[in-house]
CSV table of C-alpha atoms in Angstrom, one decimal:
chain,number,residue,atom,x,y,z
O,1,MET,CA,1.8,7.4,-30.9
O,2,ASP,CA,0.9,7.2,-27.1
O,3,GLU,CA,4.0,8.1,-25.1
O,4,ARG,CA,2.8,6.1,-22.1
O,5,ALA,CA,3.1,3.1,-24.7
O,6,GLY,CA,6.4,1.0,-23.9
O,7,VAL,CA,7.4,-3.0,-23.9
O,8,LEU,CA,7.9,-5.5,-20.5
O,9,LEU,CA,9.4,-8.5,-21.7
O,10,GLU,CA,10.2,-11.9,-19.5
O,11,GLY,CA,14.2,-11.4,-20.7
O,12,GLU,CA,13.8,-7.9,-19.3
O,13,VAL,CA,12.9,-8.1,-15.9
O,14,ASP,CA,14.6,-8.8,-12.6
O,15,PRO,CA,13.8,-12.3,-11.6
O,16,ASP,CA,13.4,-11.1,-8.1
O,17,PRO,CA,10.3,-9.5,-7.9
O,18,LEU,CA,11.2,-7.2,-5.4
O,19,LYS,CA,14.2,-5.6,-7.2
O,20,GLN,CA,11.5,-5.2,-10.5
O,21,PHE,CA,9.6,-3.4,-8.1
O,22,ARG,CA,12.1,-1.4,-6.4
O,23,HIS,CA,13.5,-0.6,-10.2
O,24,TRP,CA,10.1,0.9,-11.0
O,25,TYR,CA,9.5,2.8,-7.9
O,26,ALA,CA,12.4,4.5,-8.5
O,27,GLU,CA,11.8,5.1,-11.8
O,28,ALA,CA,8.1,6.3,-10.7
O,29,ARG,CA,9.9,9.0,-8.4
O,30,SER,CA,12.2,10.1,-10.5
O,31,ALA,CA,9.5,11.1,-13.1
O,32,GLY,CA,7.8,13.4,-11.1
O,33,ILE,CA,4.9,11.5,-10.4
O,34,ARG,CA,2.7,13.1,-7.6
O,35,ALA,CA,2.6,10.6,-4.2
O,36,PRO,CA,4.0,7.9,-6.1
O,37,HIS,CA,4.2,6.1,-2.8
O,38,ALA,CA,-0.1,6.2,-3.3
O,39,MET,CA,-1.9,2.8,-3.5
O,40,ALA,CA,-5.0,1.2,-3.6
O,41,LEU,CA,-5.9,-1.3,-0.6
O,42,ALA,CA,-8.3,-4.3,-1.2
O,43,THR,CA,-9.6,-6.0,1.7
O,44,ALA,CA,-13.0,-8.4,2.1
O,45,SER,CA,-14.9,-9.4,5.2
O,46,LEU,CA,-15.8,-12.7,6.4
O,47,GLN,CA,-18.8,-12.4,4.5
O,48,SER,CA,-16.9,-11.9,1.1
O,49,VAL,CA,-18.0,-7.8,1.0
O,50,PRO,CA,-15.4,-6.3,-0.6
O,51,SER,CA,-14.0,-2.7,-0.4
O,52,VAL,CA,-10.8,-0.8,-1.4
O,53,ARG,CA,-9.2,2.6,-0.5
O,54,MET,CA,-6.0,5.1,-0.7
O,55,VAL,CA,-3.7,4.5,1.3
O,56,LEU,CA,0.2,5.7,1.5
O,57,LEU,CA,3.2,2.9,1.4
O,58,LYS,CA,5.2,4.0,4.0
O,59,GLY,CA,8.1,0.7,3.9
O,60,PHE,CA,9.0,-2.0,1.7
O,61,ASP,CA,11.8,-4.9,1.8
O,62,GLY,CA,11.9,-8.5,1.8
O,63,SER,CA,9.2,-9.1,4.4
O,64,GLY,CA,6.5,-7.3,2.4
O,65,PHE,CA,4.9,-3.7,2.2
O,66,VAL,CA,3.8,-1.7,5.2
O,67,PHE,CA,1.5,0.7,5.9
O,68,PHE,CA,-0.5,2.6,9.0
O,69,THR,CA,-3.8,3.0,9.4
O,70,GLY,CA,-6.6,3.5,12.9
O,71,TYR,CA,-7.0,0.1,13.9
O,72,ALA,CA,-10.9,0.6,14.5
O,73,SER,CA,-10.9,1.5,11.0
O,74,ARG,CA,-13.1,-0.8,8.1
O,75,LYS,CA,-10.0,-1.7,7.0
O,76,SER,CA,-8.7,-3.1,10.1
O,77,LEU,CA,-11.5,-4.6,11.0
O,78,GLU,CA,-11.5,-6.7,7.7
O,79,LEU,CA,-7.9,-7.3,7.9
O,80,ASP,CA,-8.0,-8.7,11.4
O,81,ALA,CA,-11.1,-11.0,10.5
O,82,ASN,CA,-10.0,-12.2,7.5
O,83,PRO,CA,-6.3,-11.1,6.9
O,84,ARG,CA,-5.5,-11.3,2.9
O,85,GLY,CA,-5.1,-8.3,1.3
O,86,ALA,CA,-4.3,-6.7,-2.4
O,87,LEU,CA,-2.5,-3.6,-3.2
O,88,LEU,CA,-2.3,-1.9,-6.3
O,89,PHE,CA,-0.1,1.1,-7.6
O,90,TYR,CA,-1.6,3.4,-10.5
O,91,TRP,CA,1.7,5.2,-12.5
O,92,ASP,CA,-0.2,6.5,-15.5
O,93,PRO,CA,2.3,9.0,-17.0
O,94,LEU,CA,4.4,6.2,-17.0
O,95,GLY,CA,1.9,3.6,-18.6
O,96,ARG,CA,2.4,1.2,-15.7
O,97,GLN,CA,0.6,-0.6,-13.3
O,98,VAL,CA,1.9,-3.0,-10.1
O,99,ARG,CA,-0.8,-5.5,-8.3
O,100,ILE,CA,0.8,-7.1,-5.1
O,101,GLU,CA,-1.2,-9.8,-3.2
O,102,GLY,CA,-0.8,-11.9,0.1
O,103,GLU,CA,-1.2,-12.2,3.6
O,104,VAL,CA,-1.7,-9.0,6.0
O,105,GLU,CA,-0.8,-9.3,9.6
O,106,ARG,CA,0.1,-5.9,12.1
O,107,VAL,CA,3.6,-5.0,12.6
O,108,SER,CA,5.4,-4.8,15.7
O,109,GLY,CA,4.3,-2.1,18.4
O,110,GLN,CA,7.8,-0.8,18.2
O,111,GLU,CA,7.6,-0.4,14.7
O,112,SER,CA,4.5,1.3,14.8
O,113,ASP,CA,6.3,3.9,17.8
O,114,ASP,CA,9.0,4.2,15.7
O,115,TYR,CA,6.9,5.4,12.8
O,116,PHE,CA,4.7,7.6,14.7
O,117,ALA,CA,7.4,9.2,16.1
O,118,THR,CA,8.5,10.3,12.9
O,119,ARG,CA,4.9,11.9,11.9
O,120,PRO,CA,4.3,15.8,11.9
O,121,ARG,CA,2.6,16.8,15.6
O,122,GLY,CA,-0.5,17.9,13.9
O,123,ALA,CA,-0.3,14.2,12.4
O,124,GLN,CA,-0.4,12.5,15.9
O,125,LEU,CA,-2.9,14.7,17.2
O,126,ALA,CA,-5.8,13.5,14.1
O,127,ALA,CA,-4.4,9.9,14.3
O,128,THR,CA,-5.1,10.1,18.4
O,129,ALA,CA,-8.5,12.0,17.8
O,130,SER,CA,-10.1,10.0,15.4
O,131,ARG,CA,-11.0,6.6,16.0
O,132,GLN,CA,-11.2,6.0,12.2
O,133,SER,CA,-14.2,4.9,10.2
O,134,THR,CA,-16.9,5.3,13.2
O,135,VAL,CA,-19.6,8.1,12.9
O,136,LEU,CA,-19.3,11.2,13.9
O,137,PRO,CA,-22.5,13.7,15.1
O,138,ASP,CA,-20.3,16.7,13.7
O,139,ARG,CA,-17.6,18.1,12.6
O,140,ASP,CA,-17.4,20.0,15.8
O,141,GLU,CA,-16.6,16.8,17.8
O,142,ILE,CA,-13.5,15.7,16.0
O,143,ASP,CA,-11.8,19.2,15.9
O,144,ALA,CA,-12.8,20.0,19.8
O,145,ARG,CA,-10.8,16.7,20.4
O,146,VAL,CA,-7.9,17.8,18.4
O,147,GLU,CA,-8.0,20.6,20.4
O,148,GLU,CA,-8.2,19.4,23.7
O,149,LEU,CA,-5.2,16.8,23.1
O,150,GLY,CA,-3.4,19.5,22.1
O,151,ARG,CA,-3.8,21.2,25.4
O,152,GLU,CA,-3.2,18.5,27.0
O,153,HIS,CA,0.2,17.3,25.1
O,154,ALA,CA,1.4,21.1,25.6
O,155,GLY,CA,5.4,20.9,25.5
O,156,GLY,CA,5.4,17.1,25.4
O,157,GLU,CA,5.7,13.9,22.9
O,158,VAL,CA,2.0,13.0,21.6
O,159,PRO,CA,2.4,9.0,22.4
O,160,ARG,CA,1.5,6.4,20.2
O,161,PRO,CA,-2.4,5.4,21.0
O,162,GLY,CA,-3.1,1.7,21.0
O,163,HIS,CA,-6.1,2.2,18.5
O,164,TRP,CA,-3.6,3.0,15.5
O,165,GLY,CA,-0.5,1.2,14.0
O,166,GLY,CA,0.8,-0.7,11.0
O,167,TYR,CA,0.0,-3.4,9.1
O,168,ARG,CA,2.5,-5.6,6.6
O,169,LEU,CA,1.2,-7.0,3.5
O,170,ARG,CA,3.7,-10.3,2.8
O,171,PRO,CA,3.6,-10.5,-1.0
O,172,GLU,CA,2.9,-14.1,-2.7
O,173,ALA,CA,1.7,-13.0,-6.3
O,174,TYR,CA,2.9,-10.2,-8.2
O,175,GLU,CA,1.8,-8.2,-11.8
O,176,PHE,CA,3.7,-5.8,-13.3
O,177,TRP,CA,1.6,-4.1,-16.3
O,178,GLN,CA,3.0,-1.7,-18.8
O,179,HIS,CA,0.6,-0.1,-21.3
O,180,ARG,CA,1.2,-0.7,-24.9
O,181,GLU,CA,-0.7,0.5,-28.5
O,182,ASP,CA,-4.2,-1.2,-29.0
O,183,ARG,CA,-4.5,-2.3,-25.6
O,184,LEU,CA,-2.2,-5.0,-26.1
O,185,HIS,CA,-0.7,-4.5,-22.7
O,186,ASP,CA,2.4,-6.1,-21.3
O,187,ARG,CA,1.4,-8.2,-17.9
O,188,LEU,CA,3.6,-10.2,-15.9
O,189,ARG,CA,2.6,-12.5,-13.1
O,190,TYR,CA,5.2,-13.6,-10.4
O,191,ARG,CA,4.2,-16.1,-8.0
O,192,ARG,CA,5.9,-18.4,-5.8
O,193,ARG,CA,7.0,-21.8,-6.4
O,194,GLY,CA,9.1,-23.0,-3.6
O,195,GLU,CA,12.2,-20.5,-2.9
O,196,ASN,CA,11.7,-19.5,-6.3
O,197,TRP,CA,9.4,-16.9,-8.2
O,198,LEU,CA,7.4,-18.3,-11.4
O,199,ILE,CA,7.2,-16.1,-14.2
O,200,GLU,CA,4.1,-16.1,-16.6
O,201,ARG,CA,2.5,-13.4,-19.2
O,202,LEU,CA,-1.0,-12.9,-18.7
O,203,SER,CA,-3.2,-12.0,-22.1
O,204,PRO,CA,-3.7,-8.1,-22.0
């Protein structure tokens, strides 16, 4: 019997998808899963060309799910042009996935400043040095830039660069997926209906 198999029934989930996510996220952390906050982020260009990559969840509440990145990155350019995204959490040891879709917006400068100040100094220097996703002639260039910035800010704080900050995805739909035997998985989707959420079962 597959130890990942479980049961996900409409009568046993929270009517609020954020509370249900918080419950599953806490269980993923308690299970010792490495990087339970890792999530795939899918975006698309104005020409409908998709792209996906892994990012880290840095906070979530009633206003949405927050991650941080370089504003010159492909994901940022696509989100600024086409501000919709999809997230996927995959917690294999629990046989669970969570999909979240919605509109995406930049967080405030203050929120980005506050988070940047909590990062290790090396990560601050790296974010300042990198124009994420742009072409480099070789590795030496980025290493030299980090060293230069280290000297420039020796003994002082590293300010957040203007080309780095956060985004918030505001959920419009969630899907909770639970592995079951014979691929008869449970899939429950939440979508907005006025001020409330409608829970629907999807075919596996």
